PDB file of C-alpha atoms in Angstrom:
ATOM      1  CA  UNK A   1     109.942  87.519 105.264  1.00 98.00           C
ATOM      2  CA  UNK A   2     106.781  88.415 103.082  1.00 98.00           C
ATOM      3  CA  UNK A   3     103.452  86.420 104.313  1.00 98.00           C
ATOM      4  CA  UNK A   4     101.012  86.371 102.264  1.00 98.00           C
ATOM      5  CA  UNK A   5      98.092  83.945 101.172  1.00 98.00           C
ATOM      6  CA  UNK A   6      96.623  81.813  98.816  1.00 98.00           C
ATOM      7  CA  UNK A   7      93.050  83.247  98.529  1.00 97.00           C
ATOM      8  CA  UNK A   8      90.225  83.931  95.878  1.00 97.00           C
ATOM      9  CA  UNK A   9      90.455  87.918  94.678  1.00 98.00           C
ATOM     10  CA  UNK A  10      86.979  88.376  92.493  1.00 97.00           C
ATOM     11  CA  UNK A  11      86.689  86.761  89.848  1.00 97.00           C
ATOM     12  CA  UNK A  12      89.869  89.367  87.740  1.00 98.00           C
ATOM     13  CA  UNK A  13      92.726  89.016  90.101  1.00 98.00           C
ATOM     14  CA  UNK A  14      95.487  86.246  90.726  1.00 98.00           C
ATOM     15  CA  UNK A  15      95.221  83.727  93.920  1.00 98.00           C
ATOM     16  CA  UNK A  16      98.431  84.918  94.839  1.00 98.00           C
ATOM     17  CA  UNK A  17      97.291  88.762  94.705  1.00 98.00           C
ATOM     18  CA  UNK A  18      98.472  89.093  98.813  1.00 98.00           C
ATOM     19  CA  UNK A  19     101.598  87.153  98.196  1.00 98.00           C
ATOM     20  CA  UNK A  20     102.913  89.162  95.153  1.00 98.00           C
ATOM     21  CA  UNK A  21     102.438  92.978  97.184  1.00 98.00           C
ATOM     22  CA  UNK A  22     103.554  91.651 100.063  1.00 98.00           C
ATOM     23  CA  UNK A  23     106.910  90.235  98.589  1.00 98.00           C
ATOM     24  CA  UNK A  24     107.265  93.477  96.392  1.00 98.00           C
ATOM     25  CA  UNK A  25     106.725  96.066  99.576  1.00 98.00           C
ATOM     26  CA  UNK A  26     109.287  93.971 101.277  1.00 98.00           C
ATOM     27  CA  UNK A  27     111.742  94.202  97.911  1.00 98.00           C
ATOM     28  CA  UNK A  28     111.232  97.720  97.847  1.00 98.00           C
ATOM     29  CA  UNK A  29     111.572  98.187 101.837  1.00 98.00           C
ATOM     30  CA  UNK A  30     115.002  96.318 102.044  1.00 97.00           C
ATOM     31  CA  UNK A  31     116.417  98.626  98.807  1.00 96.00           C
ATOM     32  CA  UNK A  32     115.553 101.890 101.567  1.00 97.00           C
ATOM     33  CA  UNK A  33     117.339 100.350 104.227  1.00 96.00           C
ATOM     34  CA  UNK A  34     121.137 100.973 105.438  1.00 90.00           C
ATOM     35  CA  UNK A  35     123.450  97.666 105.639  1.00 87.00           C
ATOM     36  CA  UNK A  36     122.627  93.871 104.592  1.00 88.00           C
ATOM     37  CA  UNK A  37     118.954  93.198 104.389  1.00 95.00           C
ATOM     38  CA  UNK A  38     117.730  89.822 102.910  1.00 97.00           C
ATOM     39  CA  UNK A  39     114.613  89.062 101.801  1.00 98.00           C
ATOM     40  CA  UNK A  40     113.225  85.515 102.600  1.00 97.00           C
ATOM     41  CA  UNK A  41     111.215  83.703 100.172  1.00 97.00           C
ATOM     42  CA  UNK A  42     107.565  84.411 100.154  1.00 98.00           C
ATOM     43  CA  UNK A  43     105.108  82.167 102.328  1.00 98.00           C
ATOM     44  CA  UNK A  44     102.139  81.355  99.986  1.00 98.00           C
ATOM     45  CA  UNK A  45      99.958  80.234 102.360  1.00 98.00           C
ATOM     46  CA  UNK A  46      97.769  81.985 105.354  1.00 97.00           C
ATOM     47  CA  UNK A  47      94.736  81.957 107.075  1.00 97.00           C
ATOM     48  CA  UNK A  48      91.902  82.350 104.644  1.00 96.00           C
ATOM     49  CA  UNK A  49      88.787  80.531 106.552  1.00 93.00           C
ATOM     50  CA  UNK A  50      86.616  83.212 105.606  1.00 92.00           C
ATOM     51  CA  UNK A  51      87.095  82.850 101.968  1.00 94.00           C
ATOM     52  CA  UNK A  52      87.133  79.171 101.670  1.00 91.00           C
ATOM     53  CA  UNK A  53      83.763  79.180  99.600  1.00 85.00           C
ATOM     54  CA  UNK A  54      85.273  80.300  97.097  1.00 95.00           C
ATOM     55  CA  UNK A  55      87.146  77.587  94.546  1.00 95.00           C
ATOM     56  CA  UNK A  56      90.766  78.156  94.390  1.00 96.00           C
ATOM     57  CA  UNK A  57      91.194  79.489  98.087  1.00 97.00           C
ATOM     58  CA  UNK A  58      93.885  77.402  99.688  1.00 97.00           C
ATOM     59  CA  UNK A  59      94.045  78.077 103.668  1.00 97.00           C
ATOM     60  CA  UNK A  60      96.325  76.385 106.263  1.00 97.00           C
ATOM     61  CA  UNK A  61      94.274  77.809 109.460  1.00 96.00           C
ATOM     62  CA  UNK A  62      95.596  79.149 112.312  1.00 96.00           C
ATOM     63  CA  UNK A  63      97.295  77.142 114.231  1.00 97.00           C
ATOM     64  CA  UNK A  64      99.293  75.515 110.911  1.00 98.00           C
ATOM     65  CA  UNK A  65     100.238  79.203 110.229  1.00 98.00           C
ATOM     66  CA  UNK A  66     101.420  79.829 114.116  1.00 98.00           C
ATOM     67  CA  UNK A  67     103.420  76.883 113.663  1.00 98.00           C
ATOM     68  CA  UNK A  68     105.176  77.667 110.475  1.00 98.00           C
ATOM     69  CA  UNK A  69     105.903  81.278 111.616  1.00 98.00           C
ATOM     70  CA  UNK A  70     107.222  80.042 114.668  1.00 98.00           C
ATOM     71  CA  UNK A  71     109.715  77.701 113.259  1.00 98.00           C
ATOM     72  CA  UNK A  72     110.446  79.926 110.588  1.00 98.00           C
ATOM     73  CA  UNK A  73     112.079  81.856 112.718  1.00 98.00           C
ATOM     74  CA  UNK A  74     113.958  79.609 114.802  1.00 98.00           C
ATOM     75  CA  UNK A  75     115.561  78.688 111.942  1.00 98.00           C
ATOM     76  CA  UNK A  76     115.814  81.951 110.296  1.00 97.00           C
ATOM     77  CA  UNK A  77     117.768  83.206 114.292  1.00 96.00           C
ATOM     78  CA  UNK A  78     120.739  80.873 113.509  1.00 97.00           C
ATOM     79  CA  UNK A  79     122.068  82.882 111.318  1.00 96.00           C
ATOM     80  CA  UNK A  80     120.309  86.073 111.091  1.00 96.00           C
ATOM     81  CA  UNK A  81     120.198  88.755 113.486  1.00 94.00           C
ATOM     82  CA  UNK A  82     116.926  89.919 113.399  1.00 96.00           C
ATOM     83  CA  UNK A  83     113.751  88.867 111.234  1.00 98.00           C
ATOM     84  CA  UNK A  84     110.608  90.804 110.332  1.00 98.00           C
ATOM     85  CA  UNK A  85     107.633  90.060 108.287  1.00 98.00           C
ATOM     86  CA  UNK A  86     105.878  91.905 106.000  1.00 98.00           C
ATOM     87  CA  UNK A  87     102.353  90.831 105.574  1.00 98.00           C
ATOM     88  CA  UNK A  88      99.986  91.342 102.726  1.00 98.00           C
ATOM     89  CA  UNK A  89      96.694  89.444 104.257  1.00 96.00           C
ATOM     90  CA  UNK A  90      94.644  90.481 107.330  1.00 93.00           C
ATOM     91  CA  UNK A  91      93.304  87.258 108.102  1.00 94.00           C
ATOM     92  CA  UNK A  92      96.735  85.973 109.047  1.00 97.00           C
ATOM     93  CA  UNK A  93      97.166  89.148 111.586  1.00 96.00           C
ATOM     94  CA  UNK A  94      95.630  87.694 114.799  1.00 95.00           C
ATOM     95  CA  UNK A  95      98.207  84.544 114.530  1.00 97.00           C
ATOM     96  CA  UNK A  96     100.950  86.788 113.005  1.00 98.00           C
ATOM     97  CA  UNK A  97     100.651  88.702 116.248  1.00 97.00           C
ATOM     98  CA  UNK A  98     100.663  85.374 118.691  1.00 97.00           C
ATOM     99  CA  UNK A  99     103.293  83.921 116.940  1.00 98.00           C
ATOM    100  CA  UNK A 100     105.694  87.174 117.480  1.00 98.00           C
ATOM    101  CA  UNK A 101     104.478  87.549 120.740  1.00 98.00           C
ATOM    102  CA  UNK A 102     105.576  83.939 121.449  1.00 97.00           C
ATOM    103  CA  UNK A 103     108.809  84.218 119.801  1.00 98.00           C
ATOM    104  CA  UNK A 104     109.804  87.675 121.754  1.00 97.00           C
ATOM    105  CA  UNK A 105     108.802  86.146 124.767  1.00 97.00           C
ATOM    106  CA  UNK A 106     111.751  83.729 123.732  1.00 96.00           C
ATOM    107  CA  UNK A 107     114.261  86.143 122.928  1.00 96.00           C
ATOM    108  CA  UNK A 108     114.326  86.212 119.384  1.00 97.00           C
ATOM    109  CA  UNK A 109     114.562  90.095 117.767  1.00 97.00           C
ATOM    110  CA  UNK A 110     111.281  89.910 115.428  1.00 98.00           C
ATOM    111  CA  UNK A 111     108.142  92.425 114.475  1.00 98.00           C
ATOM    112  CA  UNK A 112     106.101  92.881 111.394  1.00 98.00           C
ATOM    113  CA  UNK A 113     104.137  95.396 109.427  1.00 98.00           C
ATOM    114  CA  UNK A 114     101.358  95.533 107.391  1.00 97.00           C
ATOM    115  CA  UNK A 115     100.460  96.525 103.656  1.00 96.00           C
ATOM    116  CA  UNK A 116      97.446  98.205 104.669  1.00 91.00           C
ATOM    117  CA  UNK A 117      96.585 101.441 102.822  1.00 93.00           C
ATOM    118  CA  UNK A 118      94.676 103.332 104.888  1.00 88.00           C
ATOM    119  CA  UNK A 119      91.333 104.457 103.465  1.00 85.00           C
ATOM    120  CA  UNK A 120      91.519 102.092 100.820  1.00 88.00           C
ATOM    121  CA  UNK A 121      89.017  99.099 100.279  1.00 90.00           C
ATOM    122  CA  UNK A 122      88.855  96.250 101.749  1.00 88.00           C
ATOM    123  CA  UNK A 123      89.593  93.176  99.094  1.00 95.00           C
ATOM    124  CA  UNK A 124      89.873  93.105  95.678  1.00 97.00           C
ATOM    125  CA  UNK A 125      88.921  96.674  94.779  1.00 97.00           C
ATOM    126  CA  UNK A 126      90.549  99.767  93.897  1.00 97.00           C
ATOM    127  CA  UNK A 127      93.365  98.924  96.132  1.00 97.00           C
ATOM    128  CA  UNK A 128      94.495  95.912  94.908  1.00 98.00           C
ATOM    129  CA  UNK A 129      93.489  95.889  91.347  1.00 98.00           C
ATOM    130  CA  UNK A 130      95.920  99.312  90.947  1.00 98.00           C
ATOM    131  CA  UNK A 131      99.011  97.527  92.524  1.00 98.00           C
ATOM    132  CA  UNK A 132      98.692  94.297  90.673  1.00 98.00           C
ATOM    133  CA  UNK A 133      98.099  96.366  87.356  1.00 98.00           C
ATOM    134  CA  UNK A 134     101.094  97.790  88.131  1.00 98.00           C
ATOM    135  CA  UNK A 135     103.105  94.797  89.566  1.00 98.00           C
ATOM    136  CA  UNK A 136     101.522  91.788  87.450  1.00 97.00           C
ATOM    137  CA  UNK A 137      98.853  93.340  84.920  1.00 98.00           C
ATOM    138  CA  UNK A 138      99.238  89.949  82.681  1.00 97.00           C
ATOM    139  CA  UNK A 139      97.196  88.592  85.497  1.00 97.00           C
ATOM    140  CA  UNK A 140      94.321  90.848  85.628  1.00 98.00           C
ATOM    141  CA  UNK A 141      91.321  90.316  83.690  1.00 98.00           C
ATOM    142  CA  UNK A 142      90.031  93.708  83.786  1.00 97.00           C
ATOM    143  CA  UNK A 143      87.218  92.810  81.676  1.00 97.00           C
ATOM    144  CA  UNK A 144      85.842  90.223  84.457  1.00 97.00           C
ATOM    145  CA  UNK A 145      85.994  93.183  87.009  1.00 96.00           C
ATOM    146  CA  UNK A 146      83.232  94.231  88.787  1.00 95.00           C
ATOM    147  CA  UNK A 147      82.285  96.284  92.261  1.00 95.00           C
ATOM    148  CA  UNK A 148      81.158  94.256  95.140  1.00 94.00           C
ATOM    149  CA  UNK A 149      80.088  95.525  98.561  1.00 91.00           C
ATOM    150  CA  UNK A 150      81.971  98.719  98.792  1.00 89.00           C
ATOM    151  CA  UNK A 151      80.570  99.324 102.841  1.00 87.00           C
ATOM    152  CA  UNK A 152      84.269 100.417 104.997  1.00 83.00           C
ATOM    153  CA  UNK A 153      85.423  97.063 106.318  1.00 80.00           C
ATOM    154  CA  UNK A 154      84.736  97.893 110.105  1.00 82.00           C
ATOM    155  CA  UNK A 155      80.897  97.679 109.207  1.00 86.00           C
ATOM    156  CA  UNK A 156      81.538  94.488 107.084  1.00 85.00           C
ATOM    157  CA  UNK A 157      83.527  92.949 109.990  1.00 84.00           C
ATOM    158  CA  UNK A 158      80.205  91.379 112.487  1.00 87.00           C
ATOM    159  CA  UNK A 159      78.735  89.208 109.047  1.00 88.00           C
ATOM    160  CA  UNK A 160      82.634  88.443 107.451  1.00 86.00           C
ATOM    161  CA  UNK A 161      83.493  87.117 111.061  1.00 84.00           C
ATOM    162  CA  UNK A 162      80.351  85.223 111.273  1.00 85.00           C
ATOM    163  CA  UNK A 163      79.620  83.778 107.802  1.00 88.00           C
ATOM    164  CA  UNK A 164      82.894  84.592 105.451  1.00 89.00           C
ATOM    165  CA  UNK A 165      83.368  86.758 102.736  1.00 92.00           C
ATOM    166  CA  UNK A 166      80.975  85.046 100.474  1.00 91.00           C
ATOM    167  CA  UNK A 167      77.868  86.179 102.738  1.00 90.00           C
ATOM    168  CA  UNK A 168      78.621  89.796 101.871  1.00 90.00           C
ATOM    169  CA  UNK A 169      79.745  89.655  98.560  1.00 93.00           C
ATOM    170  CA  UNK A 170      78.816  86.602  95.957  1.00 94.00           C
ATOM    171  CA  UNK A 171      81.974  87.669  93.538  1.00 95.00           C
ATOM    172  CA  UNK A 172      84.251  87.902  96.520  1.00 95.00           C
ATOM    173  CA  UNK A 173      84.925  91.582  95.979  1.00 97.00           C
ATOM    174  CA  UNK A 174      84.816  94.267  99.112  1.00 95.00           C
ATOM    175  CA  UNK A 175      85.495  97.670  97.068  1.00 95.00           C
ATOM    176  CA  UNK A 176      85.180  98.569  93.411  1.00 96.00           C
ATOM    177  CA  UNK A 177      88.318  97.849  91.000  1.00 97.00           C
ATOM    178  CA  UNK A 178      86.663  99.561  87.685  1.00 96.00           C
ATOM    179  CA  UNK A 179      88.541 102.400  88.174  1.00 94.00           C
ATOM    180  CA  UNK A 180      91.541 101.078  89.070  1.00 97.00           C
ATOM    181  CA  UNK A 181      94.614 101.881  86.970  1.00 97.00           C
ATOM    182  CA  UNK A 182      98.368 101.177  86.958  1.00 98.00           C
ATOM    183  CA  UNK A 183      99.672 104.816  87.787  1.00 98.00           C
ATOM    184  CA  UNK A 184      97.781 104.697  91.062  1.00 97.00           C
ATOM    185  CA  UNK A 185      98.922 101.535  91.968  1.00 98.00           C
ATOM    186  CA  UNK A 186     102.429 102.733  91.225  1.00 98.00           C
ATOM    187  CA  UNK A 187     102.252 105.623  93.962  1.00 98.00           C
ATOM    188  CA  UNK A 188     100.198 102.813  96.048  1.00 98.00           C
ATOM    189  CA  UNK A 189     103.455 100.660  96.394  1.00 98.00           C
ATOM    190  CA  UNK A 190     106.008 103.154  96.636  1.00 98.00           C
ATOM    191  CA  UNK A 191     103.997 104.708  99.654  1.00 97.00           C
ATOM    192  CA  UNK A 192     103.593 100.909 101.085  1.00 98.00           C
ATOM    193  CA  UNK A 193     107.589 100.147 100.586  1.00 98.00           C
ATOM    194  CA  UNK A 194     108.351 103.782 102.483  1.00 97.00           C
ATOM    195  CA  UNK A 195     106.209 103.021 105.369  1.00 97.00           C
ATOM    196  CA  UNK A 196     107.307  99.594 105.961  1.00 98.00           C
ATOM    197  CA  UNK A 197     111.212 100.869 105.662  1.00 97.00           C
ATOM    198  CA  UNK A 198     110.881 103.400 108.061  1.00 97.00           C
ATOM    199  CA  UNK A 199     109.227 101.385 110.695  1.00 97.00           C
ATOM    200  CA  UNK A 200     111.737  98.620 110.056  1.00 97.00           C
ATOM    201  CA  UNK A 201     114.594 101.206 110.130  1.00 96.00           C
ATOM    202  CA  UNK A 202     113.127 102.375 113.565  1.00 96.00           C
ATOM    203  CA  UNK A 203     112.488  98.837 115.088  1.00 97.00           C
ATOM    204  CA  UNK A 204     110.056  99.942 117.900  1.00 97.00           C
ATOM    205  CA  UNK A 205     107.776  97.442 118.492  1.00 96.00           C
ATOM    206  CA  UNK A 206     104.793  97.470 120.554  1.00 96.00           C
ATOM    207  CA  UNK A 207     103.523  94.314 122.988  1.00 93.00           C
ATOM    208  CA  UNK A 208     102.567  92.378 120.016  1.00 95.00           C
ATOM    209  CA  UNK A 209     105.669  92.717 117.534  1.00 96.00           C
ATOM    210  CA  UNK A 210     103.784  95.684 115.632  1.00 97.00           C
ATOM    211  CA  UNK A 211     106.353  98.419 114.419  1.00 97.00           C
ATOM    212  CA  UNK A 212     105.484 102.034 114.124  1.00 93.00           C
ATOM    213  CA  UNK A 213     107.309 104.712 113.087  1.00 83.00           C
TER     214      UNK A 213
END
């Protein structure tokens, strides 16, 4: 089940930016793994309070969102053995984790992973610009591009908690996408769809649903 979001990206990259690499990690993840793996229709919509400036940004908040995942998979366990989700946005992490937590604690076989790259930046830079030019490059307006605040995300973290994205960075950008390019993005995703199948194929999950290796 990809999660993603429905979010501002800068002013060059789709709404949908989380939603899209989270549904195409998840593709690519299920083609890696042994026996009958489905993937569920994307859910569009997350927790984005700390980009709701920004016009565009469509959030559901976090108790919505622990509501829908819940449910989700109720339904999802009458027919299907086991469920994971793959998500694409951080902010939807904290509930993403209660919700699992919640549903374990019920007896239903569920985890997640992430599409975190690790050492890459933190919204709308590099990152993301190379796996959408690669995934969706009709919706990038490279020209529009432009770096934002490109300090790592743990020292962004006190002000983005406090006062949203838009107190850090006007354009909504956390990184620098001008040198972003398709190839890179390429070996972004394939590296993204290999971790996420191999902790799915090993299905050890920690006290909050997370699967490692």
């Amino acid at each position: 089940m990809p999660l993603g979001s429905t979010e501002q990206h800068g002013p060059h990259l789709p709404l949908s930016t989380d939603t899209l690499i989270a549904r195409a990690v998840a593709r690519r993840a299920a083609g890696l793994l042994p026996g009958r793996v489905l993937v569920a229709p994307a859910i569009p919509y997350g927790a984005s309070g700390e980009h709701a400036g920004f016009p565009g940004t469509v959030s559901i908040g976090h108790e919505a969102l622990r509501h829908v995942l819940v449910e989700t998979v109720r339904s999802l366990a009458l027919w299907a053995d086991r469920v994971a989700f793959v998500n694409g946005h951080g902010g939807n992490a904290e509930t993403l984790r209660a919700a699992v937590v919640e549903l374990r604690h019920q007896g239903h076989d569920v985890g997640w992973v992430g599409c975190e790259v690790p050492d890459g930046d933190a919204h709308a830079g590099f990152t993301e610009t190379s796996v959408l030019l690669h995934l969706a490059p009709e919706h990038v307006l490279m020209r529009r591009a432009a770096p934002g605040d490109r300090r790592p995300l743990a020292a962004l973290m006190p002000r983005l908690r406090a006062a949203g994205v838009r107190a850090v960075s006007p354009t909504g950008v956390l990184g620098d996408p001008t040198g972003a390019c398709a190839d890179q993005g390429r070996r972004i995703l394939r590296e993204l769809a290999a971790d996420a199948a191999s902790r799915l194929a090993a299905w050890r999950a920690d006290d909050q649903g997370g699967l490692s290796r």
